Coordinates of C-alpha atoms in Angstrom, one line a residue:
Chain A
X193 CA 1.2 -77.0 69.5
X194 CA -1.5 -78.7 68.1
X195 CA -5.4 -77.8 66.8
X196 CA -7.9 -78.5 68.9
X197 CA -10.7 -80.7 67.0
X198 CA -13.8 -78.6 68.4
X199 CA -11.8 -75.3 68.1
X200 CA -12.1 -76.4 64.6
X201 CA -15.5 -77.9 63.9
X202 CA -16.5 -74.6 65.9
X203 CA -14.5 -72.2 63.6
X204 CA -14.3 -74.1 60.3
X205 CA -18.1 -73.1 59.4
X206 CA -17.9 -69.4 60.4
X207 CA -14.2 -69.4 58.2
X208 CA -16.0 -71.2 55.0
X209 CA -18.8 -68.9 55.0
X210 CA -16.2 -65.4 55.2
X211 CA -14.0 -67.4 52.2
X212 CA -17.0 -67.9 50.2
X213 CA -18.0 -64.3 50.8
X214 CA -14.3 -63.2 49.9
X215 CA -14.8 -65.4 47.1
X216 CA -18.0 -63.8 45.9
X217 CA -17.0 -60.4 46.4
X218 CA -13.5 -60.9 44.5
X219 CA -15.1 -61.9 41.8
X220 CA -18.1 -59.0 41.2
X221 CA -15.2 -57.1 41.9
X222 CA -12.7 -58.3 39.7
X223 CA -15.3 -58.6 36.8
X224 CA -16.1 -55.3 37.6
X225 CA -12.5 -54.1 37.5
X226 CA -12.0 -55.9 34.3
X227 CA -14.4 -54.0 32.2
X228 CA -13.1 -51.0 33.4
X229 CA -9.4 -52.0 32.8
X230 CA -10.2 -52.6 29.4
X231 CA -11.4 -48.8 28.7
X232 CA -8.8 -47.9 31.1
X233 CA -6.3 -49.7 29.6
X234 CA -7.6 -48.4 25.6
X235 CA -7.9 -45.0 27.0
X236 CA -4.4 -45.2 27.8
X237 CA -3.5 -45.6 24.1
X238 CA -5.9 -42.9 22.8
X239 CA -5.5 -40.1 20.6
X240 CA -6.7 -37.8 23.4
X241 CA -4.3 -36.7 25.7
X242 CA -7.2 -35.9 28.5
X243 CA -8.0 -39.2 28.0
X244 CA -4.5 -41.0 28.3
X245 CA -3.3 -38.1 31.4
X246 CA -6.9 -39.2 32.8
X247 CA -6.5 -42.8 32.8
X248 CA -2.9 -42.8 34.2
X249 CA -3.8 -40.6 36.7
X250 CA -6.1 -43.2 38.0
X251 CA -3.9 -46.1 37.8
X252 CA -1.0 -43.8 40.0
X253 CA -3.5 -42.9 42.5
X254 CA -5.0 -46.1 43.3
X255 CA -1.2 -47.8 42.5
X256 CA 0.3 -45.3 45.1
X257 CA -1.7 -45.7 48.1
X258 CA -2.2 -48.7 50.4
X259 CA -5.2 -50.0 50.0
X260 CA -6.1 -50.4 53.9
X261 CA -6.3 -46.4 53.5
X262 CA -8.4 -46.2 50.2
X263 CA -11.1 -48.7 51.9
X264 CA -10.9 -46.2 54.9
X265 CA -11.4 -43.0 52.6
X266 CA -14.6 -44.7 50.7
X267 CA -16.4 -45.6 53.9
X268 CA -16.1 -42.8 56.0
X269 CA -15.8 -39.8 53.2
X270 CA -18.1 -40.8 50.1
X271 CA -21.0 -41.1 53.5
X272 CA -20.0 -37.3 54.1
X273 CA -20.7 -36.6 50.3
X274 CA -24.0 -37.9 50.8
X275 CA -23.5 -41.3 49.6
X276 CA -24.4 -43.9 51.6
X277 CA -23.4 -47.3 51.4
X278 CA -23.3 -50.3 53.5
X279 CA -19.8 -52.1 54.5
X280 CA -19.8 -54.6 51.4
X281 CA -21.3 -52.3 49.0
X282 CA -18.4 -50.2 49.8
X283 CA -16.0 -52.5 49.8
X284 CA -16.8 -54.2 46.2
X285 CA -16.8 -50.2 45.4
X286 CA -12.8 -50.2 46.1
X287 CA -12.4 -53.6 45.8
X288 CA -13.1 -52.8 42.1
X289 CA -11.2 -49.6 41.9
X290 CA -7.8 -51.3 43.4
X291 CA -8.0 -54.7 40.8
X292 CA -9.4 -51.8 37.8
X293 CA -5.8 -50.0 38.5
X294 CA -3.7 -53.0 38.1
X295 CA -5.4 -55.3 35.6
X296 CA -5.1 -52.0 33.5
X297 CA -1.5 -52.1 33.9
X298 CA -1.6 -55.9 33.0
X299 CA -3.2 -55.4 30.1
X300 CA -1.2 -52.0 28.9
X301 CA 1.8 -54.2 29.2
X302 CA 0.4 -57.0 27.2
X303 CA -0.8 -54.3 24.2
X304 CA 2.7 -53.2 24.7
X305 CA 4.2 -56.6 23.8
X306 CA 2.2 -57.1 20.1
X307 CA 4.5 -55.9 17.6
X308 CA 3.7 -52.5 16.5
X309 CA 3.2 -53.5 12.8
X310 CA 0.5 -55.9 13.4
X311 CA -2.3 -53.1 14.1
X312 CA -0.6 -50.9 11.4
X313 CA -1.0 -53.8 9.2
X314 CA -5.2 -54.1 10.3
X315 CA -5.3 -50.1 10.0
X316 CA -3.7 -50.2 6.2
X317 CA -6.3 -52.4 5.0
X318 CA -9.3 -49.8 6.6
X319 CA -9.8 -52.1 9.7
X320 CA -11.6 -49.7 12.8
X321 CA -9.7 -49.2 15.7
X322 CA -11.7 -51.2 18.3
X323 CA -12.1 -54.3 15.2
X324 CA -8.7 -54.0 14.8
X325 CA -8.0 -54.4 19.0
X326 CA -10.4 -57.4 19.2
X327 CA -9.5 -59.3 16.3
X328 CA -5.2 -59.0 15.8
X329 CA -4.1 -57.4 19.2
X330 CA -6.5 -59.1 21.8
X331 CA -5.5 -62.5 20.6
X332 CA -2.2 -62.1 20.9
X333 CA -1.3 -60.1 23.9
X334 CA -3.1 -63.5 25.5
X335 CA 0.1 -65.2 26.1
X336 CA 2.0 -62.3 27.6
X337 CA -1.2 -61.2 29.5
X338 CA -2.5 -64.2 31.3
X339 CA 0.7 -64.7 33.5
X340 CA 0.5 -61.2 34.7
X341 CA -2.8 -61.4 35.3
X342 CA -2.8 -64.2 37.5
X343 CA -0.3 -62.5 39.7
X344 CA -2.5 -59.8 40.5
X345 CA -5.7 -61.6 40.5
X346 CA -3.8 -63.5 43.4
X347 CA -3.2 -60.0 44.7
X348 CA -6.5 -58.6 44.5
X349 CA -7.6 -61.6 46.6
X350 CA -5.2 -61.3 49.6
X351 CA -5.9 -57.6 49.5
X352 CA -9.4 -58.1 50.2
X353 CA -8.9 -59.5 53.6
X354 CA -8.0 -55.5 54.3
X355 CA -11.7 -55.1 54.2
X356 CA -12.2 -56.4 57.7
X357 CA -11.9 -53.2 58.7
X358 CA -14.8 -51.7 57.4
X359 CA -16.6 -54.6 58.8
X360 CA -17.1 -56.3 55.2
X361 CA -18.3 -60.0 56.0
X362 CA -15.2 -61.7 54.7
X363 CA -13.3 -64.2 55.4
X364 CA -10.5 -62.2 57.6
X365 CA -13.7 -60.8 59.4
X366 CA -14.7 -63.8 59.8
X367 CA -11.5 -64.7 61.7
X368 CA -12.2 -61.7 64.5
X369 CA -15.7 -63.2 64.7
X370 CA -14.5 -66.6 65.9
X371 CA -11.4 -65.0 67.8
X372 CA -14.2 -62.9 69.7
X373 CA -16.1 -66.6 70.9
X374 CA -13.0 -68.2 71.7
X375 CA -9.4 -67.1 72.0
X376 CA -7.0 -68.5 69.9
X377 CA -5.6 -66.7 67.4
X378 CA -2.3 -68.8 66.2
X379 CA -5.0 -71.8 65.3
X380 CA -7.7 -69.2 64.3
X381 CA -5.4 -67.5 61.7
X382 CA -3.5 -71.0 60.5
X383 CA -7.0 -71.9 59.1
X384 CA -7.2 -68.8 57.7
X385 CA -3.9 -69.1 56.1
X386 CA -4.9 -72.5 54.6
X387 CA -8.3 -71.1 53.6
X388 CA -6.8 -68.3 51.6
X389 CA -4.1 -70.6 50.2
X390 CA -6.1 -73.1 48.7
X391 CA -8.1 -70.6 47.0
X392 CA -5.0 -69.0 45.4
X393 CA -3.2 -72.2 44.8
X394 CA -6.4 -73.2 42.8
X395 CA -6.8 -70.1 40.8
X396 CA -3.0 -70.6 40.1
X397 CA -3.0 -74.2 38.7
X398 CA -6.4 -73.2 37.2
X399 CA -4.6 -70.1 35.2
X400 CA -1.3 -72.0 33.9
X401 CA -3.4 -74.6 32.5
X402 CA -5.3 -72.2 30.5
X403 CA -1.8 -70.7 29.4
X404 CA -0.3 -73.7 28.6
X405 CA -3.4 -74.5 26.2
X406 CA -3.6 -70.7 24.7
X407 CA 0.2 -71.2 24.0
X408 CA 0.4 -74.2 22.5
X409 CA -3.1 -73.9 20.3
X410 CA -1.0 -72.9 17.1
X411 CA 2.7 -72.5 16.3
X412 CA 2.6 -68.8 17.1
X413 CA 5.8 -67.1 17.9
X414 CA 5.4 -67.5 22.5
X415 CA 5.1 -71.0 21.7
X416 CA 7.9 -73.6 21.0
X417 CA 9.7 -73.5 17.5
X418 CA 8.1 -75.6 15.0
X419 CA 10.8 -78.6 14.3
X420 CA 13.0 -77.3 17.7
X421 CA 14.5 -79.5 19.6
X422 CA 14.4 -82.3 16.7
X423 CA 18.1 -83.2 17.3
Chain B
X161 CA 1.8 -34.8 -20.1
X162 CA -0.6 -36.2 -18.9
X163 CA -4.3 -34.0 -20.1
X164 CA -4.9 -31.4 -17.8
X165 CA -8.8 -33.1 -17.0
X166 CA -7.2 -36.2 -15.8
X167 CA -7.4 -36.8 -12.0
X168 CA -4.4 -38.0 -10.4
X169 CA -5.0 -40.9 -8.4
X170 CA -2.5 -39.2 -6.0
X171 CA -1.7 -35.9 -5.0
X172 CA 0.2 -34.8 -2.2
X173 CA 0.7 -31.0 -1.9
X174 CA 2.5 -29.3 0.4
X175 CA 3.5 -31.8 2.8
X176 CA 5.3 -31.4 6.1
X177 CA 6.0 -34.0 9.2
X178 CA 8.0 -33.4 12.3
X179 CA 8.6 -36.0 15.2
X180 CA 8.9 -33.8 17.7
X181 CA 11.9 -31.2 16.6
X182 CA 12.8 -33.6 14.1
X183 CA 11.0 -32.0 10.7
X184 CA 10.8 -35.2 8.6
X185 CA 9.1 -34.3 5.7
X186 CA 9.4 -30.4 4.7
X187 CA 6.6 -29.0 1.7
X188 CA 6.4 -32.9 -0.4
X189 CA 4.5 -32.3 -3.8
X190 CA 3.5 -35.3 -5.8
X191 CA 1.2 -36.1 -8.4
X192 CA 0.8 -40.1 -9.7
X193 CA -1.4 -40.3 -12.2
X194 CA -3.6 -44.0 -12.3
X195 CA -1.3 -46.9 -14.3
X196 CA 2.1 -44.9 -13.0
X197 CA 4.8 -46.8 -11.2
X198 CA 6.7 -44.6 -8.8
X199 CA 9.7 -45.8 -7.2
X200 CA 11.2 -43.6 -4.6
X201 CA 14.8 -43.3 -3.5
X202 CA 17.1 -41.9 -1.3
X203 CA 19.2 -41.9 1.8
X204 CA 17.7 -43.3 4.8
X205 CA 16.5 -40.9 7.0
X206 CA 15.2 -38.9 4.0
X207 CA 11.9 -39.2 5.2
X208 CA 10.7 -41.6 2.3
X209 CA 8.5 -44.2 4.8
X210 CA 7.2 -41.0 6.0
X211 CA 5.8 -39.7 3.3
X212 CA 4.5 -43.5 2.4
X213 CA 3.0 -44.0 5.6
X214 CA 1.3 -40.1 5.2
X215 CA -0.6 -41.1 2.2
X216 CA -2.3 -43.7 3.9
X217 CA -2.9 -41.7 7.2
X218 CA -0.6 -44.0 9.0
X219 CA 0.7 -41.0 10.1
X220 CA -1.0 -37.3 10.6
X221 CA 0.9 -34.5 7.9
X222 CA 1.5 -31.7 10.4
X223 CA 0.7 -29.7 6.7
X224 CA -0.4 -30.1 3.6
X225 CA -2.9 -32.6 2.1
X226 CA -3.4 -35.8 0.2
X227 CA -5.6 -36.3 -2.4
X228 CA -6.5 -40.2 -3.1
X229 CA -8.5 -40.0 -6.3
X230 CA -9.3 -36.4 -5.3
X231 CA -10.8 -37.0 -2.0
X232 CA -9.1 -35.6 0.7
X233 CA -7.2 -38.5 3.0
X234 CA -8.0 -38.2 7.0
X235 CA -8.4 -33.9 6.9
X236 CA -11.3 -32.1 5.4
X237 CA -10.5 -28.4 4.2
X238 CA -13.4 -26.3 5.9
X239 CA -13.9 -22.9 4.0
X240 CA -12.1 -20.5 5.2
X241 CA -8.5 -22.2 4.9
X242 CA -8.5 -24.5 8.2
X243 CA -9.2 -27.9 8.3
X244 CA -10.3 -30.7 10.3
X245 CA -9.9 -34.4 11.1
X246 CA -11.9 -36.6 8.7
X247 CA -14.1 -39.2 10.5
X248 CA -12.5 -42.3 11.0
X249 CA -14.6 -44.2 9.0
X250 CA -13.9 -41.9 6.1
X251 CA -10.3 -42.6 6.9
X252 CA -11.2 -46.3 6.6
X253 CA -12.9 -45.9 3.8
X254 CA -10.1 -44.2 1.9
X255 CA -7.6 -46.7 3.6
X256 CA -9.5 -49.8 2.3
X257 CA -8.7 -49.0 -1.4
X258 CA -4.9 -48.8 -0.7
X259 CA -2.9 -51.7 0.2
X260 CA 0.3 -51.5 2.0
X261 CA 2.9 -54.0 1.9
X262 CA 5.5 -53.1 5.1
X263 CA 9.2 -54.1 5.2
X264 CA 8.5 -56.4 8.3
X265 CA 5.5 -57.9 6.4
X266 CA 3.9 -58.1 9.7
X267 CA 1.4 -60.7 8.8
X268 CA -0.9 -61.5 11.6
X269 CA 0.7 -64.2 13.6
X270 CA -2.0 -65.9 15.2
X271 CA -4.2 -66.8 11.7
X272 CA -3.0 -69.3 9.0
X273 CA -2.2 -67.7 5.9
X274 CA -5.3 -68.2 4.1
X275 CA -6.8 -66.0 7.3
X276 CA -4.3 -63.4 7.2
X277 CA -5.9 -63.0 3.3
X278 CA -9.8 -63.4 3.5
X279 CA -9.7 -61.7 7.3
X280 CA -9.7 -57.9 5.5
X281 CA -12.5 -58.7 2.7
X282 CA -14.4 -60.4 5.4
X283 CA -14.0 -57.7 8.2
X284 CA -13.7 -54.9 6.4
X285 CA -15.4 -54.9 2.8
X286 CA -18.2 -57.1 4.0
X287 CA -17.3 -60.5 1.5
X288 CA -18.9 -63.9 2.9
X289 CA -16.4 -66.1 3.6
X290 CA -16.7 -68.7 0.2
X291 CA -15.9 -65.6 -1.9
X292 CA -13.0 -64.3 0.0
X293 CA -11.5 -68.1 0.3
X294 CA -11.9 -68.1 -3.6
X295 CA -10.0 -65.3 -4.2
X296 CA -8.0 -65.9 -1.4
X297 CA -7.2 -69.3 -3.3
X298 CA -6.6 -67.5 -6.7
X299 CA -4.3 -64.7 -5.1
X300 CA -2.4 -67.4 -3.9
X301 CA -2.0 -69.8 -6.8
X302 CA -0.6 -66.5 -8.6
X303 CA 2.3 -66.2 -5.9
X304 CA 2.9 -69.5 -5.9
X305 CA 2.0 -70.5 -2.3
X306 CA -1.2 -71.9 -2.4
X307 CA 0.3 -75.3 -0.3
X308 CA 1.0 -72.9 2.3
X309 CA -2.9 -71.7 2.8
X310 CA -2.7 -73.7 6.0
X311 CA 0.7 -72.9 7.2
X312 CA 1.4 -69.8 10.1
X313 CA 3.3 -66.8 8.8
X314 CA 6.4 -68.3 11.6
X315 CA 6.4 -71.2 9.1
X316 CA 7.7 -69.0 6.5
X317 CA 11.0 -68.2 5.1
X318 CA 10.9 -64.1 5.2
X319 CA 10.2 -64.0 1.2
X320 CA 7.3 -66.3 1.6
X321 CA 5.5 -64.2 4.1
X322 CA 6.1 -61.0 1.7
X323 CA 4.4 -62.9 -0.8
X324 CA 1.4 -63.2 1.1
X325 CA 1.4 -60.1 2.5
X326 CA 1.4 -58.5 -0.9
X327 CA -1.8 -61.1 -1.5
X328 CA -2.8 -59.8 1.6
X329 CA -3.1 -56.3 0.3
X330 CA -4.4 -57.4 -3.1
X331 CA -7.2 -59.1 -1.9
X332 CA -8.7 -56.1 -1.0
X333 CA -8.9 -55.3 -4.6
X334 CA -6.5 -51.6 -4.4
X335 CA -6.6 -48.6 -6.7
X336 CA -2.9 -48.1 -5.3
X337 CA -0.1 -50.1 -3.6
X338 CA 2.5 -48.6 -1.6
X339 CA 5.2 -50.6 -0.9
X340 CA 7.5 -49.9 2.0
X341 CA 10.9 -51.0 1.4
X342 CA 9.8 -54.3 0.9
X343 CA 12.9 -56.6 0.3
X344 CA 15.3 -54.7 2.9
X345 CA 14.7 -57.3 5.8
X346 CA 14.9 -60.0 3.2
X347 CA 18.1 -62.4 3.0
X348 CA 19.4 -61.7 -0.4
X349 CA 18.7 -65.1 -1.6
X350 CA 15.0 -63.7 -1.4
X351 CA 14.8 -60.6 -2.8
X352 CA 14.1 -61.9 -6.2
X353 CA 11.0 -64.2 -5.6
X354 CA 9.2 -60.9 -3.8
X355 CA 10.7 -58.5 -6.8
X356 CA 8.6 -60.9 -9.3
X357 CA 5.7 -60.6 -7.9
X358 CA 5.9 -57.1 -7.8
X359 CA 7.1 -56.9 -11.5
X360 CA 3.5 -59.1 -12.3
X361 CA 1.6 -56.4 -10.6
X362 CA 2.9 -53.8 -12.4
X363 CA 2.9 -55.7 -16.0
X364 CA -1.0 -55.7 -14.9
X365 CA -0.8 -51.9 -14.9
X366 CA -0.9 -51.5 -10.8
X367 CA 0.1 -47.9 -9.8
X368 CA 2.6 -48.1 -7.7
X369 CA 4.5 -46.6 -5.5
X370 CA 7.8 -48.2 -4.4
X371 CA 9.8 -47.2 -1.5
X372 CA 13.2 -48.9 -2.4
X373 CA 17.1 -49.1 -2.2
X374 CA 16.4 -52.2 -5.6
X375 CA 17.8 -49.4 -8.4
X376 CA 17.8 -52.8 -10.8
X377 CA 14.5 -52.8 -10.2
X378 CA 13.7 -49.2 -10.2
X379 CA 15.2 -49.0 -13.3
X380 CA 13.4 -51.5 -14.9
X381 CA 9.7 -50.9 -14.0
X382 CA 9.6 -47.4 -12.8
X383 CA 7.5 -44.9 -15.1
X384 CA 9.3 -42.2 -13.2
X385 CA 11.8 -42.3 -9.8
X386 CA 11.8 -39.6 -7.2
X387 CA 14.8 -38.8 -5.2
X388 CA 14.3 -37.5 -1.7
X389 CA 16.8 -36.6 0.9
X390 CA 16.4 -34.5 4.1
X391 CA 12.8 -34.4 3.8
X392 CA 12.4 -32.9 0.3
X393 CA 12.0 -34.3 -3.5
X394 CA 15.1 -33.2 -5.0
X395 CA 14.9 -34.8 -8.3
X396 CA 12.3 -36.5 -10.7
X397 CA 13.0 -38.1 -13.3
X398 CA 12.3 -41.4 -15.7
X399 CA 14.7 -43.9 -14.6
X400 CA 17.0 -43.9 -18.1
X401 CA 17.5 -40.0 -17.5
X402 CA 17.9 -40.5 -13.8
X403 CA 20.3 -43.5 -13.4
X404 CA 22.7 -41.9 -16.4
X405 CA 22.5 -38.5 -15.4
X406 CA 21.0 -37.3 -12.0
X407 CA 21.0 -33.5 -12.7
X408 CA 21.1 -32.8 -7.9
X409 CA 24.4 -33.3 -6.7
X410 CA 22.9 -35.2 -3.7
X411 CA 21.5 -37.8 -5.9
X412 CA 24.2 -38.1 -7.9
X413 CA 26.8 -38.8 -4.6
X414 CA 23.7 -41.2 -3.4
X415 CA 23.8 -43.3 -7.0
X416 CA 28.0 -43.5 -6.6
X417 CA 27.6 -45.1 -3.0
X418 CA 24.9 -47.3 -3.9
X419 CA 26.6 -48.3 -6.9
X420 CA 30.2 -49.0 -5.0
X421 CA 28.2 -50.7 -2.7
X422 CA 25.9 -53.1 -4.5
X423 CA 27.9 -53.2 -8.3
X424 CA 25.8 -51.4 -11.7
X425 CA 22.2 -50.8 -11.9

């Protein structure tokens, strides 16, 4: 089995432009689903039990059903409500909904891992809540969070080729486009596979460099011991 | 006696705290009146952290109040007899003029120790930097660490970082510091270098109120201890009276144990 070169020079073009659209999309979407993981995540840990039942209500529905179906459900029922979208406004919609749901459970967990004590200590001295997050618990939870958060970053990213089927330009629509042209699917889908690989490859090398340099900026307690290993 | 017009700086009336069925602290009274060093005692489990960690609002009284210098901490009475939840930035207000020193320290671990001091005054009372750092600097040449301004709180032995988490609390400038067990997770070796520091403060007429199993040290700098077990103040008494003589049974079976246990107060 081998790749035809002009099945390639043919395809390659119409792959590159669905990746970079995956790649745009991802992004708005992941930015998007940041910010909201964020209140998501602090809304979790409130004093308001609507608030915390809310938020992990969200995280189990989005958590609990396969994405393929949520994409399905915004495109064909929020139109019904009378919202109308088009196919990638829809899909950044969910897109941003499915990475909201897990980053917030990313960055629960990494709250979770800063010692209790060390926001007690920021509330004893009359430090606000939200000062208190952003200036003793944000900077720590860094070197639990980051490692989690690549993983589903990566995730996010594969899911979004489930978007074909609402006819978002990406790059897995992209693949059905050149498929329709000429029939090939095993060499169609290896690029494919390469395309999405590289992306995720890079985002992973990019993210454990970042964590190797948050880790080892000061001789906190994730890093190594101070004077370990001397023998 | 202290005059009837005198304010205590502290007064806790009628304070109750349950953790689910668990009723941790049942009907606490306490007056402290400004100067006083407190030193409380007692089993663990008698709900002594509790109460502590009520004064400061670091945990909601179920009932009751708490007075800091007579304003109400974290509930406000509403006429009628209810009450309800204090703003938080009253609550921070109130907070800021109490330090608390914790029995894991828990000094930020990502800032140097000279952070972990000025970060409060700068964040929180509004100091510029060159202020804080000089009394950062000061605080820190009085508990003998000021080589360590640069050093991270996991380059310290456990006594160390107590130290400077009392500093922490002093810098900003306290009417009252609590003090939560503070030499329990010490090695014993240790104890004494925190003790001293504490036994400067009060010389310099802190009040004080000591959460503690130290009765050497309870004994020798407490204006008056108070005995809790199962939730309630059972005794109070100076320390001479106390340590001689504890008039509740329970206190007087605690002071045997601690005594087999650790050798005389």
């Amino acid at each position: 089995m081998d790749i035809e070169l002009s099945m390639v020079t043919y395809a390659m073009p119409i792959l590159l432009k669905g990746m970079a659209n995956t790649i745009l999309f991802c992004s708005v979407s992941m930015v998007i689903g940041f910010v909201l993981a964020v209140g998501i995540a602090l809304a979790r840990f409130s004093r308001h039990a609507v608030l915390r039942r809310s938020a992990q209500w969200f995280v189990e529905l989005i958590r609990n059903t396969p994405f393929l179906v949520q994409a399905f459900l915004v495109f064909f029922a929020l139109p019904k409500l009378g919202v109308r979208f088009n196919a990638t406004t829809a899909g950044i919609l969910v897109l941003s909904l499915y990475a909201a749901a897990y980053f917030t459970e990313s960055i629960r967990g990494a709250i979770l891992s800063v010692p209790k004590g060390q926001m007690e200590a920021a509330r004893a001295v009359g430090m606000p809540y939200f000062r208190a997050m952003r200036r003793i618990v944000f900077p720590q939870m860094l070197g639990y969070l980051l490692p989690s958060l690549t993983n589903q970053v990566i995730g996010v990213i594969k899911e979004s080729a489930a978007l074909s089927v609402i006819s978002v330009p990406e790059a897995a629509m992209a693949a059905q486009v050149v498929l329709g042209v000429s029939f090939n699917p095993v060499d169609t889908y290896i690029m494919v596979a390469l395309l999405y690989w590289l992306v995720t490859a890079t985002i992973a090398a990019v993210m454990l460099r970042v964590e190797r340099r948050v880790l080892t900026r000061r001789p906190g307690k994730s890093a190594a011991p101070v004077g370990a290993s001397a023998a | 006696m202290p005059s009837p017009e005198r304010q205590p700086i502290i007064k806790v009336k009628n304070l109750h705290k349950r953790f689910g069925p668990l009723h941790v602290l049942k009907g606490i009274d306490l007056s402290v009146q400004t100067g006083e060093k407190i030193c409380i005692v007692g089993p663990s489990g008698s709900g002594k952290s509790t109460l502590l960690r009520c004064i400061n609002f670091l945990e909601e009284p179920d009932e009751g109040m708490v007075w800091l210098d007579g304003a109400p901490m974290g509930f406000i009475e509403v006429p009628g007899g209810g009450r309800r939840r204090a703003t938080e930035s009253e609550i921070n207000r109130l907070r800021a003029s109490v330090g608390m020193v914790f029995q894991s320290f828990n000094l930020w671990g990502h800032m140097t120790v000279l952070r972990n001091i000025i970060e409060a005054p700068i964040n929180v009372r509004g100091l510029d930097r060159r202020t804080a750092e000089a009394q950062a600097c000061r605080l820190l040449e009085r508990i003998g660490l000021i080589e360590k301004r640069d050093a991270y709180p996991s380059q310290l032995s456990g006594g160390q970082q107590q130290r400077v988490a009392i500093a922490r609390a002093l810098a900003m400038d306290p009417k009252i510091m609590l003090f939560d067990e503070p030499t329990s997770s010490l090695d014993p070796e240790l104890v004494g270098e925190v003790l001293e520091v504490m036994r400067s403060l009060a010389r310099d007429g802190m009040t004080m109120l000591v959460v503690t199993h130290e009765m050497g040290f309870a004994s020798e700098v407490a204006d008056r201890v108070v005995f809790m077990d199962h939730g309630a103040i059972l005794e109070e008494a100076a320390p001479a009276a106390f340590f001689r003589a504890p008039q509740n049974e329970r206190a007087a079976q605690f002071l045997a144990k601690v005594i087999r246990q650790r050798g005389a107060v």
